[in-house]
XYZ file of N, CA and C in Angstrom:
486
model
N 0.845 -1.182 0.000
C 0.000 0.000 0.000
C 0.886 1.240 0.000
N 0.426 2.267 -0.666
C 1.156 3.530 -0.641
C 0.189 4.681 -0.853
N 0.595 5.838 -0.381
C -0.145 7.075 -0.611
C 0.855 8.104 -1.086
N 0.376 9.050 -1.898
C 1.266 10.082 -2.393
C 0.514 11.352 -2.719
N 1.267 12.383 -2.981
C 0.692 13.655 -3.371
C 1.505 14.251 -4.496
N 0.895 15.187 -5.211
C 1.607 15.816 -6.317
C 1.128 17.240 -6.522
N 1.997 18.026 -7.100
C 1.660 19.332 -7.644
C 2.356 19.371 -8.986
N 1.595 19.451 -10.068
C 2.137 19.377 -11.410
C 1.762 20.622 -12.190
N 2.717 21.145 -12.934
C 2.501 22.275 -13.837
C 2.517 21.702 -15.253
N 1.392 21.790 -15.967
C 1.261 21.194 -17.295
C 1.130 22.303 -18.330
N 2.058 22.339 -19.278
C 2.036 23.325 -20.358
C 1.275 22.747 -21.555
N 0.360 23.530 -22.105
C -0.380 23.096 -23.295
C -0.623 24.294 -24.215
N 0.333 25.185 -24.316
C 0.103 26.477 -24.959
C -0.294 27.436 -23.851
N -1.399 27.146 -23.184
C -1.743 27.763 -21.905
C -1.111 26.866 -20.847
N -1.541 26.972 -19.588
C -1.003 26.030 -18.602
C -2.033 25.710 -17.539
N -1.817 24.584 -16.880
C -2.667 24.145 -15.776
C -1.788 23.747 -14.607
N -2.291 23.978 -13.406
C -1.641 23.523 -12.187
C -2.570 22.494 -11.561
N -2.044 21.290 -11.335
C -2.834 20.178 -10.803
C -2.259 19.794 -9.445
N -3.136 19.692 -8.435
C -2.746 19.262 -7.102
C -3.610 18.061 -6.735
N -3.013 17.043 -6.109
C -3.825 15.885 -5.781
C -3.151 14.901 -4.850
N -3.926 13.912 -4.456
C -3.487 12.814 -3.605
C -3.910 11.518 -4.275
N -3.164 10.454 -4.013
C -3.549 9.160 -4.542
C -3.178 8.064 -3.554
N -3.851 6.927 -3.687
C -3.577 5.758 -2.848
C -3.602 4.519 -3.734
N -2.701 3.598 -3.452
C -2.595 2.356 -4.223
C -2.501 1.194 -3.237
N -3.233 0.126 -3.528
C -3.161 -1.104 -2.755
C -2.940 -2.244 -3.730
N -1.905 -3.037 -3.503
C -1.615 -4.126 -4.424
C -0.883 -5.261 -3.753
N -0.686 -6.308 -4.525
C 0.050 -7.480 -4.082
C 1.179 -7.713 -5.077
N 2.346 -8.078 -4.567
C 3.504 -8.258 -5.430
C 4.043 -9.679 -5.286
N 4.304 -10.296 -6.421
C 4.966 -11.599 -6.478
C 6.387 -11.337 -6.940
N 7.368 -11.789 -6.141
C 8.782 -11.532 -6.405
C 9.481 -12.857 -6.693
N 10.404 -12.860 -7.661
C 11.231 -14.043 -7.911
C 12.137 -14.291 -6.711
N 12.601 -15.517 -6.575
C 13.488 -15.838 -5.457
C 14.768 -15.012 -5.491
N 15.288 -14.712 -6.687
C 16.512 -13.905 -6.778
C 16.227 -12.400 -6.754
N 14.963 -12.016 -6.580
C 14.522 -10.617 -6.464
C 14.816 -9.780 -7.710
N 14.980 -10.416 -8.869
C 15.299 -9.676 -10.091
C 14.059 -9.213 -10.848
N 12.891 -9.782 -10.539
C 11.666 -9.435 -11.257
C 10.480 -9.559 -10.315
N 9.592 -8.572 -10.357
C 8.372 -8.634 -9.556
C 7.204 -8.124 -10.378
N 6.015 -8.610 -10.059
C 4.807 -8.194 -10.764
C 3.621 -8.368 -9.821
N 2.515 -7.708 -10.157
C 1.319 -7.894 -9.345
C 0.179 -6.989 -9.745
N -1.041 -7.366 -9.322
C -2.229 -6.544 -9.571
C -2.373 -5.461 -8.502
N -3.110 -4.409 -8.828
C -3.337 -3.338 -7.859
C -4.653 -2.627 -8.155
N -5.151 -1.920 -7.147
C -6.254 -0.973 -7.321
C -5.731 0.383 -6.870
N -6.276 1.444 -7.462
C -5.809 2.782 -7.117
C -6.969 3.763 -7.153
N -6.822 4.826 -6.383
C -7.814 5.892 -6.352
C -7.085 7.216 -6.167
N -7.670 8.283 -6.672
C -7.067 9.595 -6.521
C -8.110 10.690 -6.554
N -7.754 11.821 -6.007
C -8.645 12.971 -5.993
C -7.785 14.227 -5.956
N -8.308 15.290 -6.527
C -7.526 16.517 -6.547
C -8.293 17.678 -7.135
N -7.556 18.749 -7.431
C -8.149 19.923 -8.064
C -7.136 20.530 -9.019
N -7.635 21.359 -9.908
C -6.758 21.970 -10.896
C -7.233 23.374 -11.220
N -6.288 24.183 -11.678
C -6.560 25.544 -12.124
C -5.921 25.698 -13.496
N -6.708 26.108 -14.490
C -6.209 26.332 -15.845
C -6.128 27.822 -16.108
N -5.039 28.246 -16.699
C -4.830 29.648 -17.066
C -4.652 29.699 -18.581
N -5.650 30.236 -19.282
C -5.596 30.321 -20.735
C -4.826 31.558 -21.173
N -4.313 31.515 -22.391
C -3.525 32.632 -22.915
C -4.310 33.936 -22.954
N -5.634 33.860 -23.097
C -6.449 35.075 -23.195
C -6.877 35.615 -21.837
N -6.333 35.063 -20.738
C -6.622 35.579 -19.405
C -7.742 34.862 -18.674
N -8.457 33.973 -19.330
C -9.535 33.242 -18.668
C -8.937 32.203 -17.723
N -9.528 32.112 -16.539
C -9.102 31.128 -15.542
C -10.248 30.165 -15.298
N -9.935 28.883 -15.237
C -10.925 27.862 -14.933
C -10.429 26.974 -13.807
N -11.348 26.547 -12.962
C -11.013 25.696 -11.831
C -11.861 24.434 -11.872
N -11.382 23.381 -11.261
C -12.155 22.156 -11.245
C -11.634 21.146 -10.251
N -12.408 20.096 -10.093
C -12.076 18.979 -9.219
C -12.034 17.715 -10.057
N -11.233 16.761 -9.619
C -11.106 15.505 -10.339
C -11.004 14.353 -9.346
N -11.473 13.185 -9.769
C -11.281 11.976 -8.984
C -11.244 10.795 -9.934
N -10.572 9.734 -9.524
C -10.498 8.544 -10.366
C -10.418 7.297 -9.503
N -10.774 6.184 -10.117
C -10.657 4.870 -9.505
C -10.311 3.887 -10.609
N -9.392 2.995 -10.349
C -9.018 2.048 -11.388
C -8.246 0.867 -10.843
N -7.847 0.008 -11.755
C -7.050 -1.161 -11.402
C -6.051 -1.419 -12.517
N -5.104 -2.285 -12.250
C -4.109 -2.585 -13.261
C -3.181 -3.685 -12.818
N -2.152 -3.868 -13.617
C -1.095 -4.830 -13.310
C 0.238 -4.148 -13.611
N 1.218 -4.382 -12.731
C 2.526 -3.760 -12.899
C 3.599 -4.829 -12.957
N 4.748 -4.451 -13.535
C 5.916 -5.321 -13.561
C 7.155 -4.457 -13.386
N 8.136 -4.987 -12.663
C 9.388 -4.264 -12.434
C 10.555 -5.234 -12.590
N 11.491 -4.875 -13.453
C 12.716 -5.637 -13.671
C 13.850 -4.897 -12.977
N 14.496 -5.557 -12.029
C 15.606 -4.941 -11.310
C 16.905 -5.209 -12.071
N 17.706 -4.165 -12.214
C 18.988 -4.225 -12.925
C 20.058 -3.680 -11.993
N 20.469 -4.476 -11.004
C 21.393 -3.984 -9.980
C 20.669 -2.979 -9.106
N 21.235 -1.760 -8.983
C 20.575 -0.697 -8.219
C 19.559 0.068 -9.054
N 19.439 -0.240 -10.346
C 18.477 0.412 -11.235
C 17.286 -0.507 -11.456
N 16.244 0.016 -12.063
C 15.090 -0.799 -12.401
C 14.370 -0.222 -13.605
N 13.577 -1.061 -14.246
C 12.704 -0.664 -15.343
C 11.312 -1.132 -14.960
N 10.326 -0.220 -14.984
C 8.985 -0.536 -14.514
C 7.948 -0.099 -15.534
N 6.872 -0.855 -15.654
C 5.763 -0.497 -16.526
C 4.462 -1.014 -15.949
N 3.353 -0.485 -16.440
C 2.049 -0.927 -15.957
C 1.004 -0.765 -17.050
N -0.048 -1.545 -16.908
C -1.242 -1.416 -17.744
C -2.377 -1.101 -16.788
N -3.116 -0.012 -17.087
C -4.154 0.461 -16.176
C -5.476 0.639 -16.909
N -6.551 0.525 -16.171
C -7.880 0.842 -16.670
C -8.690 1.411 -15.525
N -9.642 2.266 -15.851
C -10.447 2.845 -14.776
C -11.384 3.917 -15.264
N -11.868 4.692 -14.326
C -12.828 5.746 -14.619
C -12.398 7.022 -13.906
N -12.429 8.127 -14.646
C -12.103 9.432 -14.081
C -13.296 10.362 -14.269
N -13.512 11.241 -13.317
C -14.575 12.241 -13.462
C -13.999 13.617 -13.146
N -14.538 14.613 -13.820
C -14.054 15.981 -13.711
C -15.230 16.925 -13.532
N -15.078 17.904 -12.658
C -16.053 18.965 -12.457
C -15.315 20.266 -12.764
N -15.724 20.944 -13.852
C -14.998 22.120 -14.319
C -15.907 23.344 -14.274
N -15.401 24.446 -13.771
C -16.123 25.714 -13.831
C -15.141 26.818 -14.162
N -15.595 27.729 -15.004
C -14.747 28.802 -15.500
C -15.301 30.138 -15.046
N -14.413 31.088 -14.897
C -14.843 32.433 -14.544
C -15.490 33.151 -15.719
N -15.307 32.659 -16.945
C -15.816 33.341 -18.131
C -16.729 32.483 -18.984
N -16.394 31.194 -19.130
C -17.112 30.348 -20.069
C -17.686 29.111 -19.388
N -18.861 28.689 -19.817
C -19.443 27.421 -19.398
C -20.050 26.800 -20.644
N -19.786 25.533 -20.902
C -20.372 24.883 -22.070
C -19.362 24.035 -22.792
N -19.728 23.595 -23.975
C -18.848 22.731 -24.751
C -18.256 23.512 -25.905
N -17.191 22.966 -26.448
C -16.540 23.587 -27.600
C -16.980 22.829 -28.851
N -17.812 23.440 -29.655
C -18.289 22.825 -30.883
C -17.916 23.728 -32.053
N -17.681 23.089 -33.219
C -17.322 23.872 -34.398
C -17.783 23.140 -35.650
N -17.910 23.916 -36.737
C -18.204 23.328 -38.043
C -17.233 23.900 -39.056
N -16.911 23.094 -40.060
C -16.065 23.529 -41.166
C -16.821 23.198 -42.443
N -17.131 24.218 -43.236
C -17.901 24.033 -44.471
C -19.191 23.244 -44.246
N -19.861 23.529 -43.111
C -21.127 22.887 -42.813
C -21.017 21.501 -42.191
N -19.808 21.020 -41.964
C -19.598 19.695 -41.369
C -19.129 19.856 -39.931
N -19.779 19.120 -38.999
C -19.369 19.172 -37.593
C -17.968 18.616 -37.418
N -17.205 19.247 -36.517
C -15.880 18.739 -36.153
C -15.967 18.166 -34.740
N -15.105 17.241 -34.404
C -15.158 16.659 -33.059
C -14.875 17.705 -31.991
N -15.565 17.590 -30.849
C -15.292 18.455 -29.704
C -14.024 17.994 -29.019
N -13.289 18.910 -28.373
C -12.101 18.504 -27.631
C -12.460 17.494 -26.550
N -11.557 16.560 -26.287
C -11.807 15.521 -25.302
C -10.503 15.142 -24.619
N -10.607 14.772 -23.349
C -9.448 14.236 -22.645
C -9.594 12.727 -22.472
N -10.562 12.145 -23.153
C -10.780 10.705 -23.106
C -9.729 10.009 -23.954
N -9.214 8.881 -23.501
C -8.230 8.145 -24.279
C -7.350 7.273 -23.417
N -6.319 6.719 -24.011
C -5.415 5.810 -23.321
C -4.027 6.424 -23.195
N -3.335 6.039 -22.141
C -1.959 6.474 -21.928
C -1.141 5.287 -21.456
N 0.150 5.347 -21.732
C 1.073 4.334 -21.245
C 2.235 5.014 -20.559
N 2.829 4.310 -19.581
C 3.908 4.905 -18.800
C 5.041 3.899 -18.641
N 6.262 4.373 -18.784
C 7.461 3.596 -18.488
C 8.278 4.414 -17.508
N 8.819 3.737 -16.481
C 9.606 4.428 -15.468
C 10.992 3.805 -15.375
N 11.998 4.645 -15.268
C 13.369 4.214 -15.034
C 13.819 4.903 -13.759
N 14.493 4.144 -12.890
C 14.863 4.764 -11.631
C 16.042 4.127 -10.957
N 16.318 4.603 -9.764
C 17.445 4.164 -8.953
C 16.947 3.921 -7.538
N 17.369 2.801 -6.922
C 16.965 2.442 -5.569
C 18.147 2.576 -4.627
N 17.919 3.235 -3.489
C 18.916 3.367 -2.431
C 18.373 2.617 -1.222
N 19.027 1.529 -0.834
C 18.604 0.768 0.344
C 19.379 1.270 1.549
N 18.698 1.985 2.435
C 19.354 2.545 3.606
C 19.458 1.528 4.742
N 18.585 0.511 4.724
C 18.628 -0.578 5.701
C 17.815 -1.737 5.137
N 17.668 -2.811 5.916
C 16.865 -3.954 5.464
C 15.382 -3.621 5.382
N 14.946 -2.581 6.086
C 13.511 -2.261 6.125
C 13.138 -0.947 5.458
N 14.127 -0.141 5.052
C 13.840 1.165 4.448
C 14.584 1.292 3.123
N 13.865 1.725 2.083
C 14.464 1.972 0.783
C 13.920 3.241 0.168
N 14.720 3.877 -0.655
C 14.319 5.112 -1.334
C 14.403 4.866 -2.834
N 13.325 5.186 -3.561
C 13.301 5.078 -5.017
C 13.246 6.472 -5.625
N 14.110 6.734 -6.584
C 14.079 7.961 -7.377
C 13.875 7.539 -8.819
N 12.949 8.200 -9.519
C 12.655 7.764 -10.872
C 12.207 8.875 -11.793
N 12.197 8.531 -13.062
C 11.661 9.413 -14.101
C 10.659 8.593 -14.892
N 9.448 9.140 -15.064
C 8.396 8.478 -15.830
C 8.252 9.166 -17.178
N 8.118 8.360 -18.215
C 7.821 8.865 -19.546
C 6.419 8.418 -19.938
N 5.570 9.354 -20.323
C 4.174 9.068 -20.681
C 3.997 9.178 -22.188
N 3.212 8.250 -22.759
C 2.843 8.292 -24.171
C 1.337 8.140 -24.268
N 0.762 8.570 -25.370
C -0.689 8.470 -25.564
C -1.357 9.804 -25.324
N -2.534 9.790 -24.693
C -3.292 11.015 -24.451
C -2.551 11.940 -23.484
N -1.929 11.360 -22.459
C -1.088 12.143 -21.556
C 0.342 11.939 -22.008
N 1.059 13.032 -22.251
C 2.427 12.945 -22.740
C 3.344 13.791 -21.878
N 4.576 13.335 -21.735
C 5.559 14.137 -21.027
C 6.396 13.318 -20.073
N 7.189 14.012 -19.258
C 8.075 13.398 -18.278
C 7.678 13.850 -16.885
N 7.825 12.938 -15.909
C 7.515 13.235 -14.518
C 8.625 12.670 -13.654
N 9.150 13.456 -12.742
C 10.112 12.968 -11.766
C 9.373 12.440 -10.553
N 9.918 11.408 -9.904
C 9.237 10.837 -8.741
C 10.241 10.410 -7.687
N 9.750 10.318 -6.482
C 10.529 9.827 -5.367
C 9.610 9.178 -4.359
N 10.058 8.089 -3.751
C 9.238 7.423 -2.734
C 10.141 6.759 -1.707
N 9.604 6.600 -0.530
C 10.269 5.890 0.560
C 9.428 4.657 0.849
N 10.079 3.483 0.886
C 9.370 2.223 1.144
C 9.794 1.694 2.498
N 8.799 1.293 3.272
C 9.015 0.665 4.557
C 8.519 -0.769 4.478
N 9.377 -1.738 4.780
C 8.990 -3.153 4.797
C 8.754 -3.562 6.243
N 7.575 -4.177 6.478
C 7.294 -4.672 7.821
C 6.481 -5.909 7.756
């Protein structure tokens, strides 16, 4: 089990600031030589965000998600390579100081698709583990995202074994 928090600045021409918390509960199966581990998990998260558009409009909202997946981690000495496949449901509540509604458009009388954040993403993480004792470890990593969510994220965690 783990819990975490984040504050992320996302550039998209304009920018958004996302703050949130998440929790993960899972089970891990480890090889006897500890070189490979995998397992299923469930996760949940909640947070809020503020979007600042180039034209000065500010929008605020809340988000929450729940999902499940399977992860795998290959240990390479003090380094590791990790990946996961996830599925779930996210909900968003958005309100703007200037605009409320959907973005619809037509070109030569033909409807164009409305903007959407619906889609799939994949993540690969590369990192370094520092074992400070038999019961405490520190992981530092960089995540690369592909798909609907794109970019790099730095991460750090402390693991307690008991």
